[in-house]
XYZ file of C-alpha atoms in Angstrom:
758
model
C 34.697 -2.527 46.261
C 35.109 1.117 47.446
C 37.322 2.367 44.675
C 34.698 1.021 41.958
C 32.093 2.594 44.167
C 33.691 6.067 43.954
C 34.130 5.499 40.340
C 30.945 4.581 39.642
C 29.214 7.509 41.386
C 31.283 10.239 40.131
C 30.547 9.009 36.477
C 26.584 8.920 37.514
C 26.936 12.547 38.503
C 29.277 13.590 35.386
C 26.666 12.193 32.884
C 24.070 13.308 35.319
C 25.476 16.850 34.360
C 26.044 16.774 31.203
C 22.431 15.643 30.064
C 21.004 18.518 32.787
C 23.629 21.601 31.395
C 25.792 20.257 28.298
C 26.855 24.492 27.643
C 28.924 24.467 31.011
C 29.875 20.871 30.940
C 30.812 21.366 27.431
C 35.247 22.148 28.302
C 35.275 19.056 30.264
C 34.056 16.414 28.359
C 37.137 15.960 26.089
C 39.100 14.648 28.882
C 36.270 12.630 30.622
C 35.916 11.200 27.136
C 39.114 9.961 26.280
C 39.370 8.598 29.894
C 36.092 6.587 29.935
C 37.350 4.812 25.860
C 40.627 4.331 27.650
C 38.488 2.481 30.362
C 36.373 0.575 28.436
C 38.588 -0.327 25.612
C 41.816 -0.976 26.836
C 41.041 -4.152 28.917
C 41.570 -7.364 27.495
C 38.805 -10.500 27.264
C 40.074 -11.614 30.987
C 39.764 -8.488 32.486
C 37.070 -7.241 30.786
C 34.302 -10.235 32.505
C 35.758 -9.558 35.542
C 34.719 -5.636 35.671
C 31.617 -4.877 37.559
C 28.560 -4.838 34.831
C 27.523 -1.670 37.248
C 30.714 -0.152 35.985
C 30.367 -0.774 32.180
C 26.673 -0.110 31.647
C 27.411 3.607 33.111
C 30.241 3.935 31.100
C 28.407 2.640 28.150
C 25.401 5.650 29.046
C 27.903 8.465 29.306
C 29.050 7.495 25.398
C 25.279 7.615 24.698
C 24.680 10.670 26.171
C 27.923 12.342 24.340
C 26.850 10.985 20.720
C 23.534 11.792 21.101
C 23.360 15.682 22.899
C 22.992 17.952 20.497
C 25.193 20.575 21.708
C 28.121 18.221 21.378
C 27.088 17.274 17.137
C 26.575 18.793 14.200
C 24.806 16.841 12.709
C 21.352 16.834 14.642
C 19.300 19.136 14.320
C 15.786 20.021 16.464
C 12.694 19.608 13.962
C 11.756 22.492 12.186
C 8.302 22.870 13.784
C 5.609 25.846 14.053
C 5.803 27.343 17.013
C 2.614 27.142 17.724
C 2.681 23.425 17.572
C 5.881 22.935 19.672
C 4.370 25.208 22.028
C 1.607 22.488 22.745
C 3.341 19.435 22.415
C 2.836 16.583 24.293
C 0.857 19.132 26.824
C 3.735 21.136 28.101
C 4.406 24.351 27.952
C 7.950 25.117 25.864
C 9.187 28.682 26.763
C 8.487 31.182 23.706
C 12.208 32.257 24.377
C 13.188 28.387 23.222
C 11.148 28.038 19.983
C 12.526 27.985 17.131
C 16.602 27.410 18.221
C 17.581 25.504 16.381
C 21.871 26.577 16.669
C 23.877 26.037 19.386
C 26.370 28.749 19.832
C 30.021 27.222 17.576
C 32.716 29.831 18.667
C 32.207 29.446 21.986
C 35.045 27.653 23.062
C 33.900 24.549 25.104
C 30.935 24.319 22.316
C 34.305 23.565 19.965
C 36.440 21.745 21.970
C 33.485 19.276 22.799
C 32.605 19.181 18.924
C 35.645 17.884 18.348
C 35.975 15.795 20.640
C 32.789 14.201 19.237
C 33.981 14.098 15.538
C 37.299 12.126 16.725
C 35.490 9.564 17.891
C 33.882 9.302 14.743
C 36.130 9.926 12.389
C 39.075 7.976 10.424
C 41.737 6.163 12.844
C 39.839 6.339 16.460
C 36.039 5.154 15.396
C 37.618 2.109 13.670
C 39.723 1.031 16.632
C 36.734 1.159 18.625
C 34.041 -0.588 16.849
C 36.747 -3.395 16.897
C 36.988 -3.234 20.806
C 33.361 -3.537 20.990
C 32.795 -6.532 18.372
C 36.192 -8.407 19.650
C 35.671 -7.621 23.110
C 32.014 -6.453 23.958
C 30.082 -8.968 21.348
C 32.158 -11.650 21.251
C 31.001 -15.431 22.573
C 32.597 -15.997 25.738
C 34.265 -18.579 27.795
C 30.491 -19.971 29.403
C 28.284 -18.750 27.005
C 30.383 -21.372 24.836
C 29.758 -23.567 27.810
C 26.294 -22.767 28.162
C 26.004 -23.328 24.016
C 27.419 -27.119 24.287
C 25.255 -27.814 27.554
C 22.244 -26.090 27.716
C 21.541 -24.880 24.005
C 17.660 -24.348 24.989
C 18.869 -22.217 27.453
C 21.577 -20.627 25.722
C 18.820 -19.780 23.155
C 16.368 -18.238 26.186
C 19.483 -15.848 26.924
C 20.046 -14.512 23.425
C 16.475 -14.073 22.908
C 16.365 -11.775 26.648
C 19.505 -9.821 25.441
C 18.188 -9.302 22.163
C 14.639 -8.006 23.667
C 16.465 -6.384 26.623
C 15.827 -2.751 27.643
C 17.736 -2.780 30.382
C 22.784 -3.215 30.560
C 23.442 -4.680 32.524
C 26.075 -7.395 30.504
C 28.520 -6.409 28.778
C 27.650 -7.506 25.166
C 24.430 -5.295 26.047
C 26.337 -2.116 26.868
C 28.736 -2.998 23.837
C 25.226 -2.629 21.878
C 24.804 0.480 23.467
C 27.869 1.967 22.290
C 27.833 0.397 18.669
C 24.084 1.489 17.765
C 24.732 5.237 18.720
C 27.522 5.447 16.718
C 25.651 3.623 13.342
C 22.603 6.680 14.672
C 25.231 9.691 14.836
C 28.415 8.578 11.781
C 26.588 5.343 10.205
C 28.706 5.466 7.436
C 32.179 5.923 8.899
C 31.239 3.356 11.145
C 29.130 0.917 8.908
C 32.495 0.406 6.689
C 34.039 -0.075 9.421
C 32.252 -2.910 11.146
C 32.346 -4.847 7.714
C 36.291 -3.971 6.657
C 36.252 -5.828 10.359
C 33.943 -8.341 8.973
C 36.894 -9.110 5.597
C 39.256 -9.314 7.642
C 38.309 -12.164 9.519
C 36.365 -13.880 6.887
C 40.127 -14.661 5.571
C 41.212 -16.629 8.575
C 40.420 -19.834 9.749
C 41.830 -20.529 13.635
C 39.465 -20.868 16.458
C 39.624 -17.352 17.648
C 39.471 -15.724 14.258
C 36.084 -17.466 13.547
C 34.702 -16.645 16.962
C 36.078 -13.343 15.858
C 33.997 -12.991 12.615
C 30.616 -14.057 14.628
C 30.813 -10.731 16.656
C 31.192 -9.086 13.025
C 28.300 -11.060 12.425
C 26.334 -10.246 14.767
C 27.927 -6.866 14.449
C 25.802 -6.251 11.109
C 22.554 -7.826 12.311
C 22.282 -5.770 15.621
C 22.966 -2.323 13.093
C 20.954 -3.671 10.235
C 18.219 -0.754 10.279
C 21.460 1.377 10.157
C 23.949 -0.072 7.652
C 24.616 2.073 4.625
C 23.137 0.503 1.243
C 25.482 1.738 -0.547
C 28.670 -0.029 1.628
C 26.827 -3.667 1.936
C 24.802 -5.831 -0.740
C 23.609 -8.127 1.069
C 22.671 -10.262 -2.237
C 26.485 -10.185 -2.810
C 27.416 -11.220 0.436
C 25.145 -14.043 -0.201
C 25.744 -15.317 -3.220
C 30.061 -14.590 -1.939
C 29.541 -16.511 2.062
C 25.618 -16.969 3.696
C 24.433 -18.944 1.368
C 27.681 -21.381 1.351
C 28.199 -21.406 5.144
C 24.252 -21.905 5.235
C 24.496 -25.027 2.720
C 27.573 -26.565 4.452
C 26.751 -29.707 6.721
C 27.901 -28.745 10.220
C 27.377 -30.999 12.259
C 27.954 -32.163 16.151
C 32.051 -33.055 15.650
C 32.535 -29.720 13.243
C 35.179 -27.078 15.078
C 31.906 -24.702 17.671
C 33.011 -21.328 15.884
C 31.469 -22.788 12.721
C 28.375 -23.766 14.079
C 28.039 -20.878 16.045
C 28.891 -18.802 12.425
C 26.003 -21.064 10.715
C 23.777 -20.461 13.665
C 23.968 -16.484 13.205
C 23.762 -16.539 9.948
C 20.371 -17.746 9.567
C 19.477 -14.784 12.035
C 21.237 -12.423 9.165
C 18.659 -13.862 7.290
C 15.827 -12.934 9.197
C 16.382 -9.331 9.710
C 17.889 -8.741 5.414
C 15.855 -10.814 4.031
C 13.363 -8.345 2.143
C 16.792 -7.163 -0.099
C 16.995 -10.762 -1.376
C 16.072 -11.284 -4.945
C 13.078 -13.801 -5.698
C 15.556 -16.324 -6.600
C 17.870 -15.920 -3.815
C 14.578 -15.856 -1.577
C 13.364 -19.233 -2.146
C 17.272 -20.588 -1.955
C 17.476 -18.589 1.109
C 13.960 -20.245 2.716
C 14.720 -23.885 1.597
C 18.116 -23.708 3.118
C 16.903 -22.403 6.114
C 14.010 -24.899 6.206
C 17.227 -27.526 5.849
C 18.545 -26.189 9.046
C 15.336 -26.934 11.053
C 17.016 -30.663 11.382
C 20.392 -29.687 12.574
C 21.787 -31.321 15.825
C 23.174 -28.231 17.229
C 19.576 -26.662 18.142
C 20.915 -23.268 18.936
C 20.833 -23.181 15.266
C 17.437 -25.127 14.836
C 15.779 -22.414 16.635
C 17.332 -19.315 15.056
C 16.611 -20.976 11.531
C 13.185 -21.590 13.105
C 12.690 -18.006 13.763
C 14.421 -17.419 10.316
C 11.946 -19.197 8.430
C 8.753 -17.956 9.864
C 9.549 -14.393 9.298
C 10.444 -15.758 5.438
C 6.597 -17.117 5.568
C 5.758 -13.628 6.951
C 7.046 -11.173 3.961
C 5.153 -12.119 0.984
C 1.511 -11.796 3.622
C 2.622 -8.085 4.117
C 3.545 -7.310 0.028
C 1.313 -9.791 -1.756
C -1.054 -8.911 -3.469
C -2.207 -12.279 -5.239
C -1.772 -15.574 -4.801
C 0.571 -16.407 -7.845
C 2.834 -12.994 -5.853
C 6.257 -15.227 -7.043
C 7.812 -14.535 -3.292
C 4.091 -16.748 -1.605
C 4.812 -19.072 -4.144
C 8.030 -19.478 -3.024
C 7.123 -20.397 0.654
C 4.008 -22.486 -0.669
C 5.806 -24.920 -2.609
C 8.419 -25.523 0.480
C 6.279 -25.250 3.613
C 5.356 -28.799 3.078
C 8.742 -29.647 4.734
C 9.663 -26.795 6.591
C 5.918 -28.534 8.490
C 7.421 -31.184 8.961
C 10.968 -30.169 9.738
C 8.590 -27.717 12.505
C 7.053 -30.908 14.264
C 10.242 -33.005 14.290
C 11.890 -29.903 15.900
C 9.162 -29.040 18.250
C 9.903 -32.927 19.626
C 13.426 -32.554 19.951
C 13.055 -29.579 22.096
C 11.618 -28.968 26.098
C 12.093 -25.567 27.078
C 8.693 -23.333 27.043
C 11.080 -20.820 25.124
C 12.071 -23.450 22.638
C 8.834 -24.674 21.916
C 6.816 -22.066 21.456
C 9.444 -20.509 18.577
C 8.686 -23.990 16.713
C 4.830 -23.782 17.105
C 4.929 -20.276 16.161
C 6.674 -21.207 12.890
C 4.287 -23.510 12.466
C 1.401 -21.160 12.813
C 3.175 -18.635 10.208
C 3.576 -21.288 7.607
C -0.530 -22.661 7.773
C -0.845 -18.128 7.609
C 1.675 -18.179 4.420
C -0.329 -21.034 2.846
C -4.331 -20.451 3.588
C -6.267 -23.584 2.332
C -3.046 -24.423 0.144
C -2.244 -26.206 2.657
C -5.250 -27.844 3.107
C -3.582 -31.668 1.599
C -1.837 -31.247 4.760
C -4.497 -30.582 7.018
C -4.566 -34.481 8.557
C -0.825 -34.506 8.884
C -0.983 -31.183 11.123
C -4.001 -32.061 13.137
C -2.627 -35.827 14.319
C 0.537 -33.908 16.025
C -1.385 -31.164 18.603
C -2.779 -33.664 20.680
C 0.378 -34.976 21.682
C 1.588 -31.085 22.085
C -1.602 -30.501 24.237
C -0.480 -33.501 26.562
C 3.105 -31.578 27.083
C 1.433 -28.365 27.924
C 0.608 -28.959 31.293
C 0.150 -25.631 32.871
C 2.901 -23.415 30.941
C 0.932 -20.416 29.574
C 3.153 -19.284 26.248
C 2.502 -23.015 25.139
C -1.083 -22.972 24.971
C -0.694 -19.057 23.548
C 1.198 -20.528 20.970
C -1.556 -23.610 20.346
C -3.721 -21.098 20.034
C -2.441 -19.238 17.861
C -1.866 -22.366 15.342
C -5.236 -23.557 15.639
C -6.658 -19.821 15.350
C -5.155 -19.950 12.255
C -6.250 -23.632 10.945
C -9.272 -22.898 11.547
C -9.163 -19.149 9.786
C -7.389 -20.695 6.771
C -9.349 -23.736 6.547
C -12.562 -22.970 7.906
C -15.091 -26.117 8.898
C -13.346 -28.978 7.516
C -10.286 -27.946 10.264
C -12.902 -27.392 13.573
C -14.240 -30.943 12.406
C -11.227 -32.838 12.253
C -11.260 -35.243 14.812
C -7.792 -34.545 15.986
C -8.392 -31.257 15.882
C -10.821 -31.493 18.284
C -9.424 -33.557 20.916
C -7.691 -30.134 21.322
C -9.385 -27.521 20.438
C -12.601 -27.339 23.152
C -10.386 -29.085 26.162
C -8.072 -25.868 24.982
C -10.777 -23.458 25.096
C -12.441 -24.878 28.301
C -8.720 -24.458 30.193
C -8.236 -20.719 29.087
C -11.450 -19.305 29.972
C -11.998 -21.125 33.059
C -12.691 -18.252 35.699
C -11.851 -19.711 38.787
C -7.972 -20.120 37.716
C -6.706 -16.174 38.283
C -3.667 -16.770 36.667
C -5.489 -17.852 33.674
C -8.033 -15.539 33.647
C -4.978 -12.696 33.180
C -3.605 -14.340 30.785
C -4.807 -16.767 28.901
C -8.719 -15.558 29.065
C -8.856 -12.729 25.845
C -6.877 -16.012 23.697
C -9.089 -18.200 24.450
C -11.775 -16.184 24.086
C -10.177 -15.596 19.961
C -9.980 -18.614 19.523
C -14.285 -19.240 20.438
C -15.309 -16.633 18.117
C -13.732 -18.231 14.978
C -15.100 -21.180 15.957
C -18.408 -20.105 16.141
C -17.987 -18.345 12.989
C -16.749 -21.602 11.692
C -18.961 -24.437 12.662
C -21.991 -26.168 11.079
C -24.713 -26.964 13.541
C -26.001 -29.789 12.256
C -21.706 -31.299 13.024
C -20.828 -29.421 15.468
C -24.136 -28.371 17.119
C -23.788 -30.525 21.235
C -20.061 -29.480 21.717
C -21.270 -25.289 20.723
C -24.238 -25.524 23.332
C -22.143 -27.897 25.698
C -19.907 -24.327 25.849
C -23.064 -21.941 27.221
C -22.622 -22.342 30.494
C -19.361 -21.457 30.644
C -20.433 -17.909 28.616
C -22.925 -17.200 31.396
C -20.577 -17.431 33.558
C -18.026 -15.392 32.091
C -20.237 -12.740 31.104
C -21.916 -12.368 35.069
C -18.224 -11.863 35.665
C -18.170 -9.500 33.080
C -14.348 -10.431 31.790
C -13.547 -9.229 28.390
C -16.657 -7.796 27.588
C -15.418 -6.646 24.029
C -14.984 -10.157 23.709
C -17.399 -12.028 25.368
C -20.117 -10.028 24.000
C -19.649 -10.985 20.932
C -19.852 -14.750 21.782
C -23.141 -14.205 23.242
C -24.320 -12.073 19.415
C -23.711 -15.511 17.265
C -24.845 -17.498 20.011
C -28.132 -16.124 19.384
C -27.702 -15.489 16.204
C -27.268 -19.284 15.431
C -29.350 -20.953 18.445
C -32.020 -17.414 18.941
C -33.003 -15.446 21.545
C -33.710 -17.937 24.302
C -29.870 -17.707 24.631
C -29.769 -14.014 25.624
C -33.187 -13.796 27.791
C -31.701 -16.813 29.987
C -28.647 -15.020 31.382
C -31.723 -12.233 33.316
C -30.139 -9.122 34.946
C -26.658 -9.783 33.352
C -27.250 -8.180 30.315
C -28.608 -5.094 30.942
C -25.562 -5.043 34.405
C -22.966 -6.059 31.472
C -23.994 -3.606 29.480
C -24.189 -0.527 31.817
C -20.766 -1.423 32.619
C -19.672 -1.432 29.331
C -21.049 2.281 28.481
C -19.755 3.535 31.768
C -16.681 5.021 29.955
C -19.010 7.324 28.370
C -19.820 8.751 31.632
C -16.847 9.176 32.960
C -14.320 12.396 32.815
C -11.425 10.189 31.286
C -13.653 9.729 27.939
C -13.091 12.520 25.452
C -11.597 13.720 22.577
C -12.293 13.708 18.642
C -9.607 10.446 18.300
C -9.643 7.410 19.784
C -5.877 5.732 19.584
C -4.912 1.676 20.590
C -3.814 2.857 24.210
C -7.442 5.065 24.504
C -9.088 1.903 23.061
C -8.305 -0.631 26.104
C -7.871 2.541 28.226
C -10.464 1.726 31.258
C -12.251 3.887 33.001
C -12.097 4.594 36.347
C -16.262 3.142 36.845
C -15.874 0.198 34.002
C -15.743 -0.759 30.845
C -13.009 0.319 28.102
C -13.740 2.011 24.998
C -13.386 -1.391 22.864
C -15.622 -2.667 25.230
C -18.336 0.080 24.552
C -17.803 -0.052 20.667
C -18.731 -3.637 21.138
C -21.574 -3.131 23.829
C -22.917 -0.130 21.068
C -22.430 -2.892 18.554
C -24.576 -5.742 20.309
C -27.475 -3.041 20.931
C -28.005 -2.416 17.376
C -27.474 -6.120 16.214
C -30.167 -7.921 19.153
C -32.593 -5.035 18.039
C -32.127 -5.996 14.689
C -32.373 -9.864 15.295
C -34.885 -9.980 18.184
C -36.590 -6.377 18.478
C -39.762 -7.473 20.640
C -36.708 -8.693 23.487
C -33.978 -6.264 22.938
C -35.463 -2.821 22.484
C -37.458 -2.525 26.149
C -33.915 -4.440 27.845
C -31.832 -1.520 25.598
C -33.427 1.400 25.754
C -32.760 3.342 29.051
C -28.827 2.361 28.310
C -29.443 4.115 24.773
C -31.216 7.315 26.155
C -28.276 7.606 28.795
C -26.398 7.128 26.096
C -28.054 9.236 23.849
C -27.737 12.339 26.650
C -24.178 11.938 27.321
C -23.489 12.772 23.394
C -24.742 16.144 23.943
C -23.595 17.092 27.582
C -19.359 16.013 27.100
C -17.080 15.676 23.598
C -16.343 11.495 22.787
C -14.158 9.533 20.826
C -15.756 9.729 17.010
C -14.913 6.237 16.836
C -18.000 5.713 19.860
C -19.739 8.638 18.339
C -20.219 6.930 15.486
C -21.394 3.252 17.640
C -24.188 5.698 18.691
C -25.208 6.711 15.919
C -25.754 2.875 14.443
C -27.370 1.989 17.402
C -29.430 4.295 17.953
C -30.531 3.957 13.385
C -31.835 0.788 15.020
C -33.491 1.345 18.116
C -35.294 5.214 16.207
C -36.460 2.710 13.279
C -38.338 0.758 16.540
C -39.415 3.820 17.901
C -39.308 6.480 16.560
C -39.845 8.361 19.841
C -36.530 7.965 21.132
C -35.428 11.450 20.381
C -37.781 12.910 21.872
C -37.751 10.357 25.280
C -34.644 10.250 25.587
C -34.730 13.964 26.671
C -38.354 14.894 27.740
C -38.496 17.296 30.764
C -35.850 19.000 28.979
C -36.969 22.752 28.351
C -34.400 22.864 26.028
C -35.499 19.638 24.512
C -35.927 20.873 20.776
C -32.648 22.904 20.779
C -30.817 19.444 21.485
C -32.328 16.739 19.655
C -31.705 19.275 16.293
C -28.029 19.483 17.076
C -28.054 16.235 17.869
C -29.196 15.537 14.422
C -27.200 17.437 12.829
C -24.287 16.044 14.578
C -25.290 12.671 13.278
C -26.091 13.896 9.575
C -22.790 15.703 9.570
C -20.727 12.327 10.346
C -22.966 10.047 7.487
C -21.965 13.111 5.466
C -18.042 12.475 5.444
C -16.300 9.648 3.297
C -13.866 7.538 4.421
C -10.525 7.062 2.069
C -11.279 3.453 2.447
C -15.095 4.712 0.770
C -12.959 6.589 -1.784
C -10.739 4.270 -3.228
C -12.834 1.121 -2.557
C -15.801 0.384 -4.010
C -16.716 -2.549 -1.196
C -16.115 -0.198 1.753
C -17.914 2.366 -0.292
C -20.879 0.112 -0.509
C -20.471 -1.042 3.588
C -20.534 2.488 4.368
C -23.768 3.508 2.102
C -25.729 0.647 3.515
C -25.451 2.374 6.963
C -26.583 5.829 5.711
C -29.182 4.138 4.333
C -30.765 2.742 7.711
C -29.336 5.758 9.347
C -31.926 8.421 6.779
C -35.000 5.284 6.761
C -34.905 5.702 10.642
C -34.680 9.538 11.021
C -37.259 9.274 7.634
C -39.700 7.468 9.760
C -39.369 9.325 12.856
C -40.008 12.911 11.004
C -43.879 10.912 9.584
C -44.569 10.320 12.628
C -43.634 13.490 14.975
C -44.740 16.507 13.751
C -42.648 18.238 16.550
C -39.382 16.223 15.004
C -41.089 17.533 11.210
C -40.658 21.045 12.279
C -37.168 20.839 14.170
C -34.791 18.085 11.840
C -37.606 17.693 9.020
C -36.125 20.342 6.239
C -31.996 18.760 6.957
C -33.733 14.923 6.652
C -35.087 15.273 3.296
C -31.721 16.917 2.194
C -30.156 14.773 3.251
C -32.183 11.714 2.083
C -31.950 13.807 -1.227
C -28.348 13.282 -1.928
C -28.573 9.495 -0.556
C -31.475 8.777 -3.588
C -29.014 10.785 -6.072
C -25.505 8.786 -4.455
C -27.782 5.181 -4.672
C -28.415 5.943 -8.809
C -24.538 6.908 -9.196
C -24.141 3.768 -7.068
C -26.494 0.892 -9.004
C -26.016 -2.132 -6.563
C -28.704 -4.457 -6.101
C -29.577 -6.055 -2.577
C -27.246 -9.223 -3.599
C -24.446 -6.659 -3.723
C -25.832 -5.737 -0.307
C -25.417 -8.628 1.115
C -22.492 -9.857 -0.351
C -20.434 -7.013 0.798
C -21.977 -7.182 4.362
C -21.052 -10.708 4.815
C -17.491 -10.282 2.971
C -16.499 -7.964 5.977
C -17.114 -10.604 7.700
C -14.939 -13.158 5.180
C -11.891 -10.531 5.253
C -12.092 -10.404 9.359
C -11.796 -14.496 9.667
C -9.433 -15.693 6.307
C -9.813 -17.685 3.607
C -11.396 -20.730 4.378
C -15.641 -21.371 4.315
C -17.617 -20.375 6.967
C -20.067 -21.776 9.259
C -23.904 -21.606 9.448
C -23.316 -18.695 10.412
C -22.912 -16.924 7.202
C -26.322 -18.411 5.964
C -27.864 -16.757 8.922
C -26.507 -13.417 8.577
C -27.453 -13.370 4.322
C -31.136 -14.738 5.372
C -31.127 -11.661 8.138
C -29.875 -8.714 6.026
C -32.429 -9.652 2.881
C -35.537 -9.506 4.795
C -33.880 -6.294 7.034
C -35.951 -3.285 6.361
C -33.242 -0.992 7.171
C -31.774 -2.439 3.588
C -34.853 -3.420 1.746
C -37.133 -0.495 1.775
C -36.862 2.041 -0.781
C -35.655 5.717 -0.110
C -37.663 7.132 -2.487
C -40.506 5.913 -0.952
C -39.096 7.117 2.418
C -38.108 10.554 1.267
C -41.878 10.804 -1.021
C -43.380 10.201 3.114
C -40.676 12.909 4.848
C -41.232 15.566 2.101
C -45.095 15.461 2.437
C -45.255 15.816 6.435
C -43.365 18.493 6.440
C -44.402 19.670 2.943
C -47.148 22.281 5.331
C -45.288 22.554 8.541
C -43.444 25.983 9.103
C -39.544 25.645 9.894
C -38.436 26.578 12.802
């Protein structure tokens, strides 16, 4: 034990030294690498698995550092970026002397020797030996794993899933993966050829040990799929020559164990290489892996479920039309796949296994859309027993929510109104949004609210009204506790659209308090910059809400004033004044600024004096308002790439610009002060917008359809509920949509005609 500890400490020191001072360490690299390789690869199988895992981890890490260190590998180049960018990158200052240094002094004897050592590792002869040792010793199934596969297949599947996503090396297999990936990244052609040659060698042998080695070869090709050279591996040919036949075989429990492992691994290979199959073989692959969902070998069935799920989603990423041949192939065989998925779910018990089966159901429903409508009853009647089995298991509830969300999105209100669906749907939402159970708040609340949103968008009040109103008390509790405001505020907005302002009026002081909480990120020191990344969208300020909460709160302000101006304007006015002052005092992400101006256009229409009220008492009020409006017009004048390429997106952007122009024209007409400081800018912008309107030549019905179409795109394929009708009615009577731009422009022009420009 002491010797092992000394060895590990020494190896750790060597690795740290190499990382910190690679040039000084270079003269010692060759002997250290040779010793470590000998120690790793010279072990037989029995001895290997008696070696402490910590030692193997450090050995694998050392080899990874060797292959990945730029000074030792001529194939690694520093990106040629401008020096100014390099110096500013990541907020770190890079020494000017280091900028632009891309080459290492290769005449240094130590560097030459170190590079030769790395070259030998990746050269013909040694590369093949290293690859073979890793595959047949580190990646091969052990006796313990074989026993676990036989006695606890779901446990084995869970272990394999954990290994597949593991970030830390703590087993011989993961250590082997690290070394193999490092070699593939730096010398993919040689290492890839070695893997393929080894796989061909063992494919000719049928004894027990050779079959286990063949499975390990399959595993290595699965691991290394991102780096396999295309000229070395033609997956279509391999599929036709070997894998298809293997997957079509009826391999039962009585078959030799390695044959079952090969079939299971073949399904995983199809999973990672499926995008290389032509449409005919893709269809066959979908069929045979669907059949394997019935395999008596649970590990094979579960790996096939993961494969079929992936195959079902491939067409969604590439299909542009309903008649895409890959999508047609998936839909042609989805009924059988759904039946086999539910049958598999009834054969398994662990959380991870059941989640795998349910995610497959979810994926199939998403891929089929309305084409699966004839199976709605058959799918729905499977859900109540699964709900009963879920108990208090978070992963099962999450999976059921995914299934229900896709089912409702794709099939619309017929799915919501199905009695079997309702037996699960509302109890599940109630369970996941229970504010009294903290672990549900932390793990299930967000997904529960997303499902609730989908239900609201697809429900008809004539059939679902009582079920929806019974949930309003829960919503009020969620809003009071400020839980997931970016979702709960949307739900509140939809309820008020369907049922009227009394939904919001009943919240009392909860609503203004929540809105202030959401926009607090605009007043903290943490919100800033011109762009907003995904991480920043979910970032919470020390004082309250996230940027995502703020975006939804600003949208809520716009929508509630649009619907119920007499109620919503007095409530939102002090909040918007704080926001406007903040915009002029500090920088914010562009998306937040856009949302502020969307809300401002609606407030300004209802009260043309809001800008003057926001900066009342400020000695520089005129300059601040002028700067604010110029920023607004600058944003409105820019067209997104989507707006340029897509007519519907362009129309949607035009509607927003028109609403802003009408509100600004109204303000200019009502206030001589505003006419003086912003009148000419507003008139010039409105003129250009009027010309654009003539070029677009869109009528009111088109505008309404495009605006409602954004909801349909968000939701999915199925028929929307009453919310769609309500939105159409609102848009058709909205003055910021219906009033003529020419009329507003004429009025604003007259207002500034006799006022001198400041």
